[in-house]
mmCIF file of C-alpha atoms in Angstrom:
data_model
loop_
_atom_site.group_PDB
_atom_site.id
_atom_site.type_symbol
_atom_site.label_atom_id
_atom_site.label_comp_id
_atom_site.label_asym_id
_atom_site.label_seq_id
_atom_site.Cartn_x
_atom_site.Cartn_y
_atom_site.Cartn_z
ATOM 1 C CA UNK A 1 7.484 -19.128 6.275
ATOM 2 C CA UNK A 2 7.674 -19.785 2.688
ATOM 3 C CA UNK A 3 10.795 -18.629 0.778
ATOM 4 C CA UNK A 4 9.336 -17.249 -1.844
ATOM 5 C CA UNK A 5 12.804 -16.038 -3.095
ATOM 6 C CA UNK A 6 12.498 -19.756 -4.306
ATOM 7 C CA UNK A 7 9.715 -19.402 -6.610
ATOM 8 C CA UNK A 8 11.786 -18.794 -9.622
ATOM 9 C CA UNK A 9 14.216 -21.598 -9.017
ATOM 10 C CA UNK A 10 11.523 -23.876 -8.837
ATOM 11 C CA UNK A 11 9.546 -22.688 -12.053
ATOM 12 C CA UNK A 12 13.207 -23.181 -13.659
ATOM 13 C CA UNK A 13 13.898 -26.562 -12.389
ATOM 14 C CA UNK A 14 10.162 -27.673 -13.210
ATOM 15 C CA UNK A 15 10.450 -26.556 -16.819
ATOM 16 C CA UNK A 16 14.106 -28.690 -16.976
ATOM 17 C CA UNK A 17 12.586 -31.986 -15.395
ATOM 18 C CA UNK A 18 9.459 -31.413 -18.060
ATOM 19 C CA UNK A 19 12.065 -31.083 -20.921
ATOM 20 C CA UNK A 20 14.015 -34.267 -19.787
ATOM 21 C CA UNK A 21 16.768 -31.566 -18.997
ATOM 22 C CA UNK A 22 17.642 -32.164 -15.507
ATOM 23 C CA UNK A 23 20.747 -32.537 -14.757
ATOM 24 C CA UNK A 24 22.212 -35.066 -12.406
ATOM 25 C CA UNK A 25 24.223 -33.338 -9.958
ATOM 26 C CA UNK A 26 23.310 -30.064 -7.896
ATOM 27 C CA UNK A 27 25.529 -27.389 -6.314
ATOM 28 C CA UNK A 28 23.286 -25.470 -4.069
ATOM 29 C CA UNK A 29 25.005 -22.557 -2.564
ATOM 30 C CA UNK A 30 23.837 -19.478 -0.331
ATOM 31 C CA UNK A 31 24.092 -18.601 3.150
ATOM 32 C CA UNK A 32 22.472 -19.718 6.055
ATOM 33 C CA UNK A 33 18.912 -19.928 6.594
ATOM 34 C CA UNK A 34 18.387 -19.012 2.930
ATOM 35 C CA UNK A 35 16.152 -22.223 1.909
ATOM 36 C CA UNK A 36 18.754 -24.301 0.517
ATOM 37 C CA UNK A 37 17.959 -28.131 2.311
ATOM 38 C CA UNK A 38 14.044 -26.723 1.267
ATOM 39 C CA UNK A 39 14.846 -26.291 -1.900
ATOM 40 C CA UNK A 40 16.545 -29.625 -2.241
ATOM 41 C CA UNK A 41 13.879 -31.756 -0.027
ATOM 42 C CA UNK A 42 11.696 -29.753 -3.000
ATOM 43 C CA UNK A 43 13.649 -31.027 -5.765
ATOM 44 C CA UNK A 44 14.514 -34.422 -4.368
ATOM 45 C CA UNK A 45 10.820 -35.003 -3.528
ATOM 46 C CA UNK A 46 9.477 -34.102 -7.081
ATOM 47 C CA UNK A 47 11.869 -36.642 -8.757
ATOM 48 C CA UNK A 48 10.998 -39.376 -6.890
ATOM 49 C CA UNK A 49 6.973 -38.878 -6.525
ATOM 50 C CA UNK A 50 4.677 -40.957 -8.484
ATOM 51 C CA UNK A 51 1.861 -38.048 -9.089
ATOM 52 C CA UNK A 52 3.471 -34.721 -9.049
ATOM 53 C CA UNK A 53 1.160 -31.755 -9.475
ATOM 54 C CA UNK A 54 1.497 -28.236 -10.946
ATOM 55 C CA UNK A 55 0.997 -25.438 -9.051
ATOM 56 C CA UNK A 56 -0.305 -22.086 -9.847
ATOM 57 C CA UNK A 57 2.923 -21.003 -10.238
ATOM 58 C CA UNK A 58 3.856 -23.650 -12.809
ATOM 59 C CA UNK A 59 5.459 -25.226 -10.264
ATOM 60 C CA UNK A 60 5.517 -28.855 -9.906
ATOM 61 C CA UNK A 61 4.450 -29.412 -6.587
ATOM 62 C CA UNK A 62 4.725 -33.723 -5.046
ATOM 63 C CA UNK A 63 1.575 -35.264 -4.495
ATOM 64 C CA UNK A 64 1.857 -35.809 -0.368
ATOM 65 C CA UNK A 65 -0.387 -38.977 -1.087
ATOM 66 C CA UNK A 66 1.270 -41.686 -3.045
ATOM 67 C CA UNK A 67 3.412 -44.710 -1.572
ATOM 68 C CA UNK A 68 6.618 -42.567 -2.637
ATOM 69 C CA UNK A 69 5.931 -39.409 -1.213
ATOM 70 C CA UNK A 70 4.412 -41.174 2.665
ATOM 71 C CA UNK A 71 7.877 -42.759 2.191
ATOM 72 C CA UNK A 72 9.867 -40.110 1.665
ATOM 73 C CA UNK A 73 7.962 -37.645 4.331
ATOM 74 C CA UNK A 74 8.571 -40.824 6.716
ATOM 75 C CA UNK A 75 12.427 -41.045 6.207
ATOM 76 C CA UNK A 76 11.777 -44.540 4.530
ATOM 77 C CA UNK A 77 11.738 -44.371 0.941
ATOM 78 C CA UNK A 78 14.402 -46.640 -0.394
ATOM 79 C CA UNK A 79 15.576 -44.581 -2.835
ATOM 80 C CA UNK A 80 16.624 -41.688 -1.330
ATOM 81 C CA UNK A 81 19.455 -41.046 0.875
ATOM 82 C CA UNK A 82 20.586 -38.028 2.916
ATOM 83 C CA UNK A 83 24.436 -37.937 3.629
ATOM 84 C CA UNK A 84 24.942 -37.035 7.846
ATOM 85 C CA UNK A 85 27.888 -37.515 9.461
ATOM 86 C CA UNK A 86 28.424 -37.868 13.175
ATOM 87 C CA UNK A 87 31.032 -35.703 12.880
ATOM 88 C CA UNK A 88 32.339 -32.596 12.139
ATOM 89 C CA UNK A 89 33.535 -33.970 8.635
ATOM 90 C CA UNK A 90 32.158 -36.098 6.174
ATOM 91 C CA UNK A 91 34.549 -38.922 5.744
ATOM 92 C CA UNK A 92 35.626 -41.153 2.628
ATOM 93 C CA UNK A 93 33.570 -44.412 4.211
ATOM 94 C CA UNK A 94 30.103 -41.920 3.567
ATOM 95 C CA UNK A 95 30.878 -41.293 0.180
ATOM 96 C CA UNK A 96 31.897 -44.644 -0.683
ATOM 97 C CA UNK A 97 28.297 -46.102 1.397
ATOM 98 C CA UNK A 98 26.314 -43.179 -1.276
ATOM 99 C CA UNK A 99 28.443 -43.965 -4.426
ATOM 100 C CA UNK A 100 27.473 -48.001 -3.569
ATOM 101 C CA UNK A 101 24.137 -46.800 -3.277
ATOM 102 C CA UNK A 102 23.637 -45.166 -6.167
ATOM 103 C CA UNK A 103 25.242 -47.645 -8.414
ATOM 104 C CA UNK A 104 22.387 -50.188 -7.329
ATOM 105 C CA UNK A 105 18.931 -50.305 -9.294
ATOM 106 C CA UNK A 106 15.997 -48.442 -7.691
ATOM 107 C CA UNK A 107 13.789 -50.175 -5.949
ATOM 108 C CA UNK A 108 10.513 -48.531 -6.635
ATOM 109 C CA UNK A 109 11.169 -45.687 -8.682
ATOM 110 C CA UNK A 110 13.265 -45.240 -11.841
ATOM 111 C CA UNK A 111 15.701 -42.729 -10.160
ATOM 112 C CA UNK A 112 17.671 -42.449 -6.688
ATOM 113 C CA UNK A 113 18.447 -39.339 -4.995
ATOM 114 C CA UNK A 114 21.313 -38.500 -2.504
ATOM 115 C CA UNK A 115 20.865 -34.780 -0.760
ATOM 116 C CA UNK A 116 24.518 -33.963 1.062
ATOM 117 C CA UNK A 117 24.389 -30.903 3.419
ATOM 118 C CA UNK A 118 27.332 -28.851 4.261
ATOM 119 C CA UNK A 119 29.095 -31.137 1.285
ATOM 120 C CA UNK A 120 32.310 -28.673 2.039
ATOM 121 C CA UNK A 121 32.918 -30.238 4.862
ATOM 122 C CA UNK A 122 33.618 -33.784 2.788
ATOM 123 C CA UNK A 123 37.397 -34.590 3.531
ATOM 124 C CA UNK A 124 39.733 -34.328 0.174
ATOM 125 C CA UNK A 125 39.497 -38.128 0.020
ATOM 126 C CA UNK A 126 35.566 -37.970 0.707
ATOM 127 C CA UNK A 127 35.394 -35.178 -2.309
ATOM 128 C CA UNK A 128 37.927 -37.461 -4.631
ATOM 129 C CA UNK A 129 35.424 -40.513 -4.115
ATOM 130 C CA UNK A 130 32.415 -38.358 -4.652
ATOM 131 C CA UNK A 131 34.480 -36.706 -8.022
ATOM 132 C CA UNK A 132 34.400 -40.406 -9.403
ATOM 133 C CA UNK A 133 30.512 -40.708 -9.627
ATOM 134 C CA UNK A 134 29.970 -37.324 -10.794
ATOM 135 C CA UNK A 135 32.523 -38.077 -13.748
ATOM 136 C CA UNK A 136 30.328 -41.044 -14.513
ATOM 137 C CA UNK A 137 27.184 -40.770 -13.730
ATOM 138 C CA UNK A 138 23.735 -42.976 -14.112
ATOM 139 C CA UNK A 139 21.198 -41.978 -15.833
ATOM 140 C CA UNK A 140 18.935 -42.584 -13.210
ATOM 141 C CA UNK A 141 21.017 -41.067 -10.038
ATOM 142 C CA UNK A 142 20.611 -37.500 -8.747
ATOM 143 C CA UNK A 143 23.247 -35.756 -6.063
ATOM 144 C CA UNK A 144 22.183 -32.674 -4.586
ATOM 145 C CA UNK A 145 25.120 -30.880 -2.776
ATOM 146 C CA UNK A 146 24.212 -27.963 -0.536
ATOM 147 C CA UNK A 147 27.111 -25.577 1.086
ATOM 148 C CA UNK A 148 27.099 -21.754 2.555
ATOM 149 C CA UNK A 149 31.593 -22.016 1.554
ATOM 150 C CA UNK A 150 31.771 -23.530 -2.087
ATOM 151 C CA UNK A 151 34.725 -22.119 -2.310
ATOM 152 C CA UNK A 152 35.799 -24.573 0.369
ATOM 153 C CA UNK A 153 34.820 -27.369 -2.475
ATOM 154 C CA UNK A 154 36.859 -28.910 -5.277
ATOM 155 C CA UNK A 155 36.902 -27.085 -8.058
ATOM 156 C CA UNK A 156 36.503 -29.980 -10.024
ATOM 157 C CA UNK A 157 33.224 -30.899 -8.139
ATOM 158 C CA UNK A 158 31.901 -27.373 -8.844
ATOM 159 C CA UNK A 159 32.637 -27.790 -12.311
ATOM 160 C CA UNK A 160 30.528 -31.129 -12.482
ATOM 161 C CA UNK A 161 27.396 -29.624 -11.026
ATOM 162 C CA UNK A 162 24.691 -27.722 -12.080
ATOM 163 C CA UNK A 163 25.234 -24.452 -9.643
ATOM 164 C CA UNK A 164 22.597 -23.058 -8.247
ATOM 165 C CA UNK A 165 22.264 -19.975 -6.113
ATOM 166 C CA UNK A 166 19.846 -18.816 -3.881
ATOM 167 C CA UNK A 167 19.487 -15.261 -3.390
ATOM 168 C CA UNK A 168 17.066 -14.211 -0.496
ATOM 169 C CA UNK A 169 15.002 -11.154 -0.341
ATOM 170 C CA UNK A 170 16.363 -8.348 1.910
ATOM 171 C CA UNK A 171 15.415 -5.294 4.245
ATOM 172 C CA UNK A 172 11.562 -4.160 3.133
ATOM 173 C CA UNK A 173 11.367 -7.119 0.874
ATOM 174 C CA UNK A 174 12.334 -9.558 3.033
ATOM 175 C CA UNK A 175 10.176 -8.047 5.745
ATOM 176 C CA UNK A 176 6.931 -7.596 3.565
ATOM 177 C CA UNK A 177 7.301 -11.363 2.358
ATOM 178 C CA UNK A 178 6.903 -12.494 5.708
ATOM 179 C CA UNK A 179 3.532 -9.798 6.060
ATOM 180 C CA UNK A 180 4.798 -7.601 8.525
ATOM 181 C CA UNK A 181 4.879 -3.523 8.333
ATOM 182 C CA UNK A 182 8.257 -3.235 9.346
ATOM 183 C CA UNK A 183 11.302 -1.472 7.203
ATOM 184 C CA UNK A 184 14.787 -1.929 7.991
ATOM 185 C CA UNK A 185 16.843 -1.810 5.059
ATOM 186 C CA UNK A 186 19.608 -4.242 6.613
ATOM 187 C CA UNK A 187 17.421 -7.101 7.494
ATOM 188 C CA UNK A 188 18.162 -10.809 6.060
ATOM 189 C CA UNK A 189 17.419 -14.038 6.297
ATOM 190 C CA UNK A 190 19.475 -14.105 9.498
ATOM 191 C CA UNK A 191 17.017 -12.445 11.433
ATOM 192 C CA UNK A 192 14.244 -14.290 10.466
ATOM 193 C CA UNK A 193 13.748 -15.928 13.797
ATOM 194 C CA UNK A 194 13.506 -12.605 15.528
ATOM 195 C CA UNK A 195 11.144 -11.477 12.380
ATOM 196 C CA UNK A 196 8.937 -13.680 12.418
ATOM 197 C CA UNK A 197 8.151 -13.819 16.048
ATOM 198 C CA UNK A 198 7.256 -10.378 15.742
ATOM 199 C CA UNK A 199 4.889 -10.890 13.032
ATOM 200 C CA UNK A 200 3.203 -13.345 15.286
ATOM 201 C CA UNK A 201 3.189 -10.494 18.098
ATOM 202 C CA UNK A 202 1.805 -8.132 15.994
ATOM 203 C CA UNK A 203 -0.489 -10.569 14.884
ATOM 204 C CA UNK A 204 -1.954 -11.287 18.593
ATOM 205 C CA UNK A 205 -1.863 -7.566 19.405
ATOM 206 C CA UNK A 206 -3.832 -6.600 16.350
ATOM 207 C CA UNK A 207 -6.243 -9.543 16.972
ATOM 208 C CA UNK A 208 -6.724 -8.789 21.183
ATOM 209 C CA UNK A 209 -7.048 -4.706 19.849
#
């Protein structure tokens, strides 16, 4: 389903990047299942691709069809980097492996991306390492933190970042965006799984009727 609680981030972020104005480090926050690692993949995706499109939205949209963007869809653009940890934290040796990286010159494109989900669960050595590149950073290096707790985070690596935060739709709303004639003023984005498989039920029933 598309978030479409996103639209006006996007027309924001694609009127920055037109203006040379984006900046280059990224706090998104909001809770789960809101569209945050979609609206970074987004954002990630239309710095790095070679042809990007607008929408009718005014809403730079990535190609899909250059060397870049196969890449990236792939998992194997050079350039790009997504921060995962085995475990339960993200550790100092992670941050260090992403600062390295981004300190290197692109290899096909003239900026480098790094997206790092559920950054508040970096360790306060991990967040002091990170802290360092954000004080300093390249002109040519983007860091996209995502996190549901940012007051779990530094406040120091808030302060460095461009905040962003997602606000989803909500009871009617919510349930009219995904095209289903249901109202129930307390629905969110948390029941979205149970939502949306009864819009596909209603869906079947209406087209079997």
């Amino acid at each position: 389903m598309k978030a479409v609680w996103l639209i006006q981030l996007q027309q924001q972020l694609t009127m920055q990047l037109q203006k040379g104005r984006l900046a280059h480090a990224f706090l998104i926050t909001g809770v789960e299942g809101c569209g945050k690692q979609q609206l970074a993949n987004w954002l990630s995706q239309i710095i790095l691709c070679q042809q990007c499109i607008i929408d009718q939205g005014n809403i730079y949209q990535p190609c899909g069809r250059c060397k870049h963007c196969q890449l990236y869809l792939a998992g194997n653009f050079p350039d790009h980097q997504n921060i995962v940890s085995e475990k339960n934290t993200i550790g100092v040796d992670e941050i260090r492996a992403a600062n390295l990286f981004l300190q290197k010159t692109a290899q096909m494109s003239g900026s480098k991306t790094i997206i790092i989900p559920q950054a508040q669960s970096m360790t306060e050595s991990a967040a002091n390492a990170l802290l360092k590149t954000l004080e300093e950073p390249s002109n040519s290096s983007h860091i996209i933190l995502l996190t549901a707790d940012p007051e779990r985070l530094l406040p120091t690596i808030i302060s460095r970042c461009r905040v962003i935060t997602i606000r989803p739709l909500v009871g009617e709303a919510l349930t009219q965006a995904i095209g289903i004639k249901y109202t129930d003023n307390f629905s969110n984005v948390s029941h979205l799984p149970e939502l949306t498989s009864e819009a596909v039920q209603l869906e079947y029933q209406t087209f079997n009727n």
